[in-house]
Every structure is written in structure tokens, then in C-alpha cells.
Coordinates of C-alpha atoms and ligand atoms in Angstrom, one line a residue:
M904 CA -19.0 -44.1 109.5
K905 CA -17.6 -46.6 107.1
R906 CA -19.4 -48.2 104.1
I907 CA -18.1 -51.9 104.3
L908 CA -18.8 -54.6 101.8
V909 CA -19.2 -58.5 103.2
T910 CA -19.0 -61.0 100.6
G911 CA -20.5 -64.3 102.0
G912 CA -22.4 -61.9 104.4
A913 CA -25.2 -64.4 105.2
G914 CA -23.0 -67.3 106.0
F915 CA -22.2 -68.2 109.4
V916 CA -19.1 -66.0 110.0
G917 CA -20.7 -63.4 107.8
S918 CA -23.8 -62.9 109.6
H919 CA -21.8 -62.4 112.7
L920 CA -19.5 -59.6 111.3
C921 CA -22.5 -57.8 109.4
E922 CA -24.2 -57.4 112.8
R923 CA -20.9 -56.3 114.8
L924 CA -19.9 -53.9 112.2
L925 CA -23.8 -52.3 112.0
N926 CA -23.9 -51.9 115.8
E927 CA -20.3 -50.4 115.7
G928 CA -22.2 -47.7 113.6
N929 CA -20.6 -48.6 110.1
E930 CA -22.7 -49.2 106.9
V931 CA -22.8 -52.8 106.1
I932 CA -23.4 -54.2 102.5
C933 CA -23.8 -57.7 102.6
L934 CA -23.4 -59.8 99.2
D935 CA -24.6 -63.5 99.0
N936 CA -25.4 -66.3 96.4
F937 CA -26.8 -68.4 99.2
F938 CA -25.0 -71.4 98.3
T939 CA -24.7 -72.3 102.1
G940 CA -25.6 -68.8 103.7
K941 CA -29.3 -67.9 104.9
K942 CA -31.6 -65.0 104.8
S943 CA -32.8 -66.2 108.2
K944 CA -29.3 -65.2 109.4
I945 CA -29.2 -61.5 108.7
I946 CA -33.3 -60.8 108.3
H947 CA -33.4 -59.1 111.8
L948 CA -30.8 -56.5 110.3
L949 CA -33.2 -55.7 107.3
V950 CA -35.0 -53.2 109.4
N951 CA -31.5 -51.0 109.9
P952 CA -31.9 -48.5 107.0
Y953 CA -28.0 -49.1 107.1
F954 CA -27.8 -52.5 106.3
L955 CA -28.1 -53.6 102.4
L956 CA -28.5 -57.1 101.6
V957 CA -27.9 -58.2 97.7
R958 CA -28.0 -61.2 96.0
H959 CA -25.1 -61.6 94.3
D960 CA -22.4 -64.0 93.0
V961 CA -18.9 -63.3 93.5
T962 CA -17.4 -64.5 90.6
H963 CA -19.4 -61.5 88.5
P964 CA -17.9 -58.3 89.1
Y965 CA -19.9 -55.9 91.6
F966 CA -19.1 -52.0 92.2
A967 CA -20.1 -50.3 95.3
E968 CA -18.3 -47.2 96.5
V969 CA -16.8 -48.7 99.8
D970 CA -14.0 -48.1 102.2
E971 CA -13.0 -51.5 103.4
I972 CA -14.1 -55.3 101.9
Y973 CA -14.2 -58.5 104.2
N974 CA -14.1 -61.2 101.2
L975 CA -15.5 -64.3 103.1
A976 CA -17.7 -65.8 100.3
C977 CA -16.4 -69.7 100.0
P978 CA -18.2 -72.7 101.2
A979 CA -16.3 -73.3 104.6
S980 CA -17.5 -77.1 105.2
P981 CA -15.7 -79.9 103.0
V982 CA -19.0 -81.4 102.5
H983 CA -19.9 -78.2 100.9
Y984 CA -17.1 -77.3 99.1
Q985 CA -16.6 -80.4 97.8
L986 CA -20.2 -80.7 96.1
N987 CA -19.3 -78.5 93.1
P988 CA -15.2 -78.3 93.2
I989 CA -14.9 -76.3 90.1
K990 CA -17.5 -73.5 91.4
T991 CA -15.4 -73.8 94.7
V992 CA -12.2 -72.7 92.7
K993 CA -14.0 -70.0 90.9
T994 CA -15.3 -68.3 93.9
S995 CA -12.0 -68.1 95.6
V996 CA -10.4 -67.3 92.7
M997 CA -12.6 -65.2 90.3
G998 CA -14.0 -63.9 93.5
A999 CA -10.8 -62.3 94.7
V1000 CA -9.9 -60.8 91.3
N1001 CA -13.4 -59.2 91.1
M1002 CA -13.2 -57.8 95.0
L1003 CA -9.6 -56.8 94.7
G1004 CA -10.1 -55.0 91.0
L1005 CA -13.1 -53.1 93.2
A1006 CA -10.7 -52.5 96.3
K1007 CA -8.2 -51.1 93.3
R1008 CA -10.8 -48.8 91.6
V1009 CA -12.4 -47.3 95.0
K1010 CA -9.1 -47.6 97.0
A1011 CA -10.5 -49.7 99.6
K1012 CA -9.0 -51.6 102.0
I1013 CA -9.4 -55.8 101.7
L1014 CA -9.4 -58.3 104.0
Q1015 CA -9.5 -62.0 103.1
A1016 CA -10.9 -64.7 104.8
S1017 CA -8.0 -67.6 104.1
S1018 CA -8.0 -70.6 106.0
S1019 CA -5.4 -72.8 107.9
E1020 CA -6.0 -75.0 105.0
V1021 CA -3.4 -73.5 103.2
Y1022 CA -1.2 -75.6 105.4
G1023 CA -2.6 -78.6 104.4
D1024 CA -1.5 -81.7 106.0
P1025 CA 1.0 -80.2 108.5
A1026 CA 4.3 -81.6 108.9
V1027 CA 5.3 -78.6 111.4
H1028 CA 3.3 -78.2 114.5
P1029 CA 2.1 -76.0 115.7
Q1030 CA 2.1 -74.0 111.9
T1031 CA 3.5 -70.7 111.7
E1032 CA 2.6 -68.2 109.3
N1033 CA 6.5 -69.1 107.5
Y1034 CA 5.6 -72.4 107.1
W1035 CA 4.6 -73.3 103.0
G1036 CA 2.0 -76.2 103.6
N1037 CA 1.5 -79.7 102.4
V1038 CA -1.1 -79.8 100.4
N1039 CA -2.1 -82.1 97.8
P1040 CA -2.9 -80.6 94.6
I1041 CA -5.1 -83.2 93.0
G1042 CA -6.9 -84.3 96.1
V1043 CA -10.3 -83.7 97.1
R1044 CA -9.7 -80.9 99.5
S1045 CA -7.5 -79.2 96.6
C1046 CA -10.5 -77.3 95.3
Y1047 CA -10.9 -75.1 98.4
D1048 CA -7.1 -75.4 99.9
E1049 CA -5.4 -74.4 96.6
G1050 CA -8.4 -72.1 95.8
K1051 CA -7.4 -70.4 99.1
R1052 CA -3.7 -70.5 98.1
C1053 CA -4.2 -68.7 94.9
A1054 CA -6.6 -66.3 96.3
E1055 CA -3.5 -65.4 98.9
S1056 CA -1.1 -65.2 95.8
L1057 CA -3.5 -62.8 94.1
F1058 CA -3.7 -60.4 97.1
V1059 CA 0.2 -60.1 97.3
S1060 CA 0.4 -59.2 93.6
Y1061 CA -2.4 -56.8 93.9
H1062 CA -0.5 -55.2 96.9
Q1063 CA 3.0 -55.3 94.7
Q1064 CA 1.6 -54.3 91.3
N1065 CA -1.2 -51.8 92.3
H1066 CA -0.8 -50.9 95.8
V1067 CA -4.1 -52.3 97.0
K1068 CA -4.0 -52.5 100.8
I1069 CA -4.3 -55.9 101.7
K1070 CA -4.9 -57.7 104.9
I1071 CA -4.7 -61.8 104.7
A1072 CA -6.1 -63.8 107.9
R1073 CA -5.5 -67.7 108.1
I1074 CA -8.5 -68.9 110.0
F1075 CA -8.5 -72.0 112.0
N1076 CA -11.9 -74.3 113.1
T1077 CA -14.4 -71.8 114.2
Y1078 CA -17.9 -72.6 115.6
G1079 CA -20.5 -71.0 117.2
P1080 CA -24.2 -70.2 117.3
K1081 CA -25.6 -69.6 113.5
M1082 CA -23.9 -72.7 112.2
E1083 CA -26.2 -74.5 109.9
P1084 CA -27.7 -78.3 111.6
D1085 CA -26.6 -79.6 108.1
D1086 CA -23.3 -77.8 107.8
G1087 CA -21.3 -80.7 107.7
R1088 CA -18.5 -79.7 110.2
V1089 CA -17.6 -81.5 112.9
V1090 CA -19.2 -79.2 115.6
S1091 CA -22.4 -78.9 114.5
N1092 CA -22.6 -82.7 113.5
F1093 CA -21.7 -83.8 117.3
I1094 CA -24.1 -81.1 119.0
V1095 CA -27.0 -81.9 116.8
Q1096 CA -26.1 -85.6 116.9
A1097 CA -26.1 -85.5 120.7
L1098 CA -29.1 -83.5 121.1
K1099 CA -31.2 -85.6 119.2
G1100 CA -29.6 -89.1 120.9
N1101 CA -28.3 -90.2 117.3
N1102 CA -25.1 -92.0 117.3
I1103 CA -21.9 -89.6 117.1
T1104 CA -19.8 -90.0 113.9
V1105 CA -16.1 -90.2 114.5
F1106 CA -14.2 -90.2 111.3
G1107 CA -11.4 -92.4 111.5
H1108 CA -10.4 -93.3 115.2
G1109 CA -10.5 -89.8 116.2
K1110 CA -6.9 -89.4 117.1
Q1111 CA -6.4 -86.4 114.4
T1112 CA -6.6 -83.0 116.1
R1113 CA -8.1 -79.3 115.5
S1114 CA -8.0 -76.1 117.6
F1115 CA -11.5 -74.7 117.6
Q1116 CA -11.8 -70.7 117.8
Y1117 CA -15.2 -69.4 119.0
I1118 CA -16.8 -67.0 116.8
T1119 CA -16.4 -63.9 118.7
D1120 CA -12.7 -64.2 119.0
L1121 CA -12.6 -64.7 115.3
N1122 CA -14.4 -61.2 114.4
E1123 CA -12.8 -59.5 117.2
A1124 CA -9.5 -60.2 115.4
L1125 CA -10.9 -60.0 111.9
I1126 CA -11.7 -56.3 112.6
R1127 CA -8.2 -55.5 114.6
L1128 CA -6.7 -57.4 111.7
M1129 CA -8.7 -54.8 108.8
N1130 CA -7.2 -51.8 111.7
T1131 CA -3.7 -52.3 111.4
G1132 CA -1.4 -49.9 109.4
P1133 CA -1.0 -50.2 105.6
E1134 CA 2.7 -51.8 105.9
F1135 CA 1.0 -54.6 108.1
T1136 CA 0.2 -57.0 104.9
Q1137 CA 1.7 -60.0 105.9
P1138 CA -0.5 -63.4 106.2
V1139 CA -1.6 -63.8 110.0
N1140 CA -2.9 -67.3 111.8
I1141 CA -6.5 -66.4 113.9
G1142 CA -7.4 -69.2 116.0
N1143 CA -7.3 -70.8 119.5
P1144 CA -4.2 -72.5 120.3
V1145 CA -5.5 -75.1 122.2
E1146 CA -5.6 -78.4 120.7
Y1147 CA -8.2 -81.1 121.1
T1148 CA -8.6 -84.6 119.4
I1149 CA -11.7 -85.1 118.0
L1150 CA -12.9 -88.0 120.3
E1151 CA -12.3 -85.5 123.0
L1152 CA -14.3 -83.6 121.4
A1153 CA -17.0 -86.0 121.0
H1154 CA -16.8 -86.9 125.0
E1155 CA -16.9 -83.0 125.9
I1156 CA -20.1 -82.5 123.7
I1157 CA -21.9 -85.8 125.3
E1158 CA -20.8 -84.5 128.8
I1159 CA -22.2 -81.1 128.2
T1160 CA -25.7 -82.2 126.6
G1161 CA -26.0 -85.0 129.3
S1162 CA -26.8 -86.8 125.9
K1163 CA -27.2 -90.9 125.7
S1164 CA -25.4 -90.9 122.1
R1165 CA -23.1 -93.7 121.4
I1166 CA -19.9 -92.8 119.7
I1167 CA -19.4 -95.0 116.2
F1168 CA -16.5 -94.9 114.2
K1169 CA -16.8 -94.3 110.5
A1170 CA -14.1 -94.1 107.2
L1171 CA -12.1 -91.4 107.7
P1172 CA -12.3 -89.0 104.6
E1173 CA -9.0 -88.7 101.9
D1174 CA -6.5 -86.4 102.8
D1175 CA -8.0 -85.4 106.2
P1176 CA -5.6 -83.7 108.1
T1177 CA -3.7 -85.5 110.9
Q1178 CA -3.3 -82.3 113.0
R1179 CA -3.8 -78.4 113.2
Q1180 CA -2.9 -75.6 115.9
P1181 CA -2.0 -72.5 115.5
D1182 CA 0.9 -70.6 116.5
I1183 CA -0.8 -67.1 117.2
T1184 CA 2.7 -65.1 118.6
L1185 CA 1.9 -63.0 115.0
A1186 CA -1.6 -62.1 116.3
K1187 CA -0.9 -61.3 119.6
K1188 CA 2.1 -59.0 118.5
H1189 CA 0.5 -57.4 115.9
L1190 CA -3.4 -57.1 116.6
N1191 CA -3.1 -54.9 120.0
H1192 CA -2.6 -58.4 122.0
W1193 CA -5.5 -59.8 120.6
E1194 CA -5.8 -63.4 122.2
P1195 CA -9.0 -65.5 122.5
K1196 CA -10.8 -65.5 125.2
V1197 CA -13.6 -67.8 124.8
A1198 CA -12.8 -71.6 126.0
L1199 CA -13.8 -74.5 124.5
R1200 CA -16.1 -75.7 127.3
E1201 CA -18.1 -72.1 127.3
G1202 CA -18.4 -71.7 123.7
L1203 CA -19.9 -75.1 123.3
T1204 CA -21.9 -74.5 126.1
E1205 CA -23.5 -71.3 124.1
T1206 CA -23.4 -73.4 120.8
I1207 CA -25.7 -76.1 122.3
V1208 CA -28.4 -73.8 123.5
Y1209 CA -28.8 -72.0 119.9
F1210 CA -28.8 -75.5 118.4
D1211 CA -31.4 -76.7 121.2
K1212 CA -33.7 -73.9 120.2
Y1213 CA -33.2 -74.3 116.5
L1214 CA -34.5 -77.7 116.9
Q1215 CA -37.1 -77.0 118.7
G1216 CA -38.3 -74.5 116.1
K1217 CA -37.7 -71.5 118.3
Ligands
LIG1414 P1 -20.3 -70.5 105.5 O1 -20.2 -71.4 104.1 O2 -21.2 -70.7 106.4 O3 -20.3 -69.0 104.5 C1 -19.8 -68.8 103.2 C2 -20.9 -67.9 102.9 O4 -20.3 -67.3 101.2 C3 -22.3 -68.1 102.7 O5 -23.2 -67.4 102.8 C4 -22.5 -68.4 101.1 O6 -23.7 -68.8 100.4 C5 -21.4 -67.5 100.7 N1 -20.9 -67.6 99.1 C6 -20.2 -69.0 98.4 N2 -20.2 -69.0 97.6 C7 -20.4 -67.4 96.9 C8 -20.4 -66.9 95.8 N3 -19.8 -67.5 94.5 N4 -20.9 -65.3 95.8 C9 -21.3 -65.0 97.0 N5 -21.5 -65.6 97.7 C10 -21.1 -66.8 98.4 O7 -18.8 -70.4 105.6 P2 -18.2 -69.8 107.4 O8 -17.6 -70.5 108.4 O9 -18.9 -68.4 107.2 O10 -16.8 -69.2 106.3 C11 -16.9 -67.9 105.9 C12 -15.4 -67.6 105.6 O11 -14.2 -67.8 106.2 C13 -15.1 -68.5 104.2 O12 -14.0 -68.1 103.1 C14 -14.4 -69.4 104.9 O13 -13.3 -70.1 104.1 C15 -13.3 -68.8 105.6 N6 -13.1 -69.9 106.8 C16 -13.7 -70.3 108.0 C17 -13.2 -71.2 108.8 C18 -14.2 -71.6 109.8 O14 -14.1 -72.6 110.8 N7 -15.4 -71.0 109.9 C19 -12.0 -71.5 108.8 C20 -11.4 -70.9 107.8 C21 -11.9 -70.2 106.9
LIG1415 N1 -15.1 -85.2 111.8 C1 -15.8 -86.5 112.3 N2 -16.9 -86.0 112.2 C2 -17.9 -85.7 111.4 C3 -17.4 -84.6 110.8 C4 -16.1 -84.5 110.8 O1 -14.8 -87.1 113.1 O2 -19.3 -86.0 111.6 C5 -13.7 -85.2 111.8 C6 -13.1 -84.8 110.2 O3 -12.8 -86.0 109.8 C7 -12.1 -83.8 110.5 C8 -12.5 -83.1 111.7 O4 -13.5 -83.6 112.3 O5 -10.8 -84.6 110.9 C9 -12.7 -81.5 111.4 O6 -13.5 -81.9 110.4 P1 -14.4 -80.6 109.9 O7 -15.5 -80.7 108.3 O8 -14.8 -79.9 110.8 O9 -13.1 -79.5 109.5 P2 -12.0 -79.8 109.0 O10 -10.8 -79.0 109.7 O11 -11.6 -81.1 108.4 O12 -11.6 -78.5 107.6

């Protein structure tokens, strides 16, 4: 049995990960300040004696004897991370320093939830890990993008200077049950709008692309990455390479829900990346032939069932 710390464990990705790690027979400490996370996502785990929930902000040091750390704490939706950009930078940077310090002291392996946002509005398509990116360092997304880039830099430095055992996952857009209806990201927005019969808000002309990964595929990859040997320290893209325009996503959700919602077009947010598609060659090679298994239609159907129940108060 391993003792595993999951920061941001009450969030969308973290809540699924805590549950899976517990089911696999580990002891899990979930650390969260509940900025975007909710107790309700992990409340069913509280009866498990091997699960510990701690209200804590990663910008402050934390100490526990653990074998592994998944550092997920950071708001992921543009709406939320832009609410308090200073705090977003602090969470990424000070959170990384504090968790790397802990990993160093207790000799734990530590995995950083980095992001495809380190590529910014990419000039290379699809994105490979050796592409350095195209990020506006002073734009509205910079608190998140540069925070994640600085965290990667810290991870590499702690590895080189202090021999900390690091893993860096560059996660591409991920969706699934347990997202919040007011999360603000595109999949949850469109599903909630479609289920309520409200207008579907496509930003810009909807020609921008994203590649959507289902939550179970992401967590399978994160666990496999954590289990790679100590020599594997380079950043690795984790995403589903099938690329859709945002307009195609809207039509898909309208079709599956059978909604009467209309599509309306709204202003494109500043610095919204025009395209995003992961090259997952490295992940396939090093993560034991991992590749995404859940197609968009299947994943959306599951997520729609979840939101339908949520909105009906079930
Ligand atoms: P989320 O917003 O649902 O979860 C983030 C969690 O971190 C929340 O529970 C929140 O309360 C917590 N948190 C935020 N600031 C904190 C702080 N200072 N101290 C302690 N806890 C704090 O987002 P998510 O989708 O679950 O994302 C999880 C991680 O994966 C994030 O680091 C995110 O940047 C990264 N990521 C996610 C995606 C995606 O598409 N879901 C894509 C790329 C990267
Ligand atoms: N988007 C949209 N309507 C919405 C929310 C988002 O058209 O209601 C677009 C957004 O402009 C972006 C894409 O969907 O081009 C993905 O946005 P999201 O916030 O999910 O994540 P991002 O990949 O931009 O971080």
C-alpha cells in the first residue's frame, strides 16, 4: 500500500483520481482549498479509513510522509483562473515550490499536472513536446500559462539540483462527469445550455479547434506516468489526438441531447488559441502503449447523463 498525496483532490480530475487510487488499495490524502473544488465530489470517500481530506492551500507549506504526490491544485477553467490572476500564479509557482520541497524531504515521486497551455497559441501543429510554444507573457491567459511554464521549470531544476523524482504531464482538454455546471469550460457550458434549452454560446466563428479527452483516459495515463522509471523525467503530452472545431462540438451535443437550443455567436476571448492537437507518440512509447480509448460521442453521452441527473437534483 502506498500513501499518496493528491493536491486539488476535490476538483474534477482530482476527485476521480482519489477514487481510483483508493480502489487500487492505496492510502490517499486529498488536499484542497475548495476554490473550484467541492466536498460533494469526494464526500462518498470519507467513510474509507484510508482516505483523508485536508483543507489546505498549496501556497503554504504542508508536511506529510508520503510516497507519491500528484500536484493538481490549480483552477483549470479560464473563467476561474482569470478571476484572481495573482492567486493563480501563486498557486502554480508557490504550490510547485512547496510540493517539490516536500517531495525532496520525504523522497517522494512527484507528478505535475501541466497543460497544453504551455504551447499557447501554437505555431506547430500537432504539438510535440519539443515545441517551445507561443505564449503571450502579459495576456489574460498568462497567469495560467506562465504559471504552468514556471512550474515545469521548477520541476526540472529540483530534479537536476536535488535529484527529486519528477514527472510532468502536459494535459490537453479533458472532460467528463463531476465537472461543475458553472465551470465555464466549453463541454460543460454546451451540455448545460443544451439540457436547459438555452442558447449555445459559441465564441468567435467556432472554427478554433480543441482535442477532447475523456477523464478515465487521462487518469490511466497519469498513473502509468507516475509508474515509469526514475530516468523518465521529460514532459509528456496526455490527450486525445482527434481534433474538432468548437462548432462541430456544439452540433454533436445538440444531436446527442436532442435539444432545441439555437447556436449563437459571441465575441472570441482575448488570446484564445486557434488550434490544439496533441502528438502522443511519446506517451504511447513510454506509457506501456497507452492511448485514449473513449471516443467523443461515448464520453459526451456519459457526461450528458451525469449533468441531466445533476440538474434534476438527483
Ligand atoms: P478543477 O478546477 O476542477 O480542480 C482544481 C482543484 O484545485 C480544485 O479542487 C481547487 O479547489 C483546487 N485548488 C485551486 N487552487 C488551490 C490552492 N491554492 N490550494 C489548494 N487547492 C487548490 O480543475 P481540473 O480540471 O480538475 O484540473 C486539475 C489540474 O489539471 C489542474 O492543475 C489543471 O491546470 C490541470 N489541467 C486540467 C485540464 C483539463 O482539461 N481538465 C487540462 C490541462 C491541465
Ligand atoms: N468556448 C465557447 N463557448 C463557451 C466556452 C468556451 O465557444 O461557452 C470556446 C473557447 O473560446 C475556446 C474553446 O471553446 O476556443 C475551449 O474553451 P475552454 O474554456 O473549454 O478551454 P481552453 O482550451 O480555451 O482553455
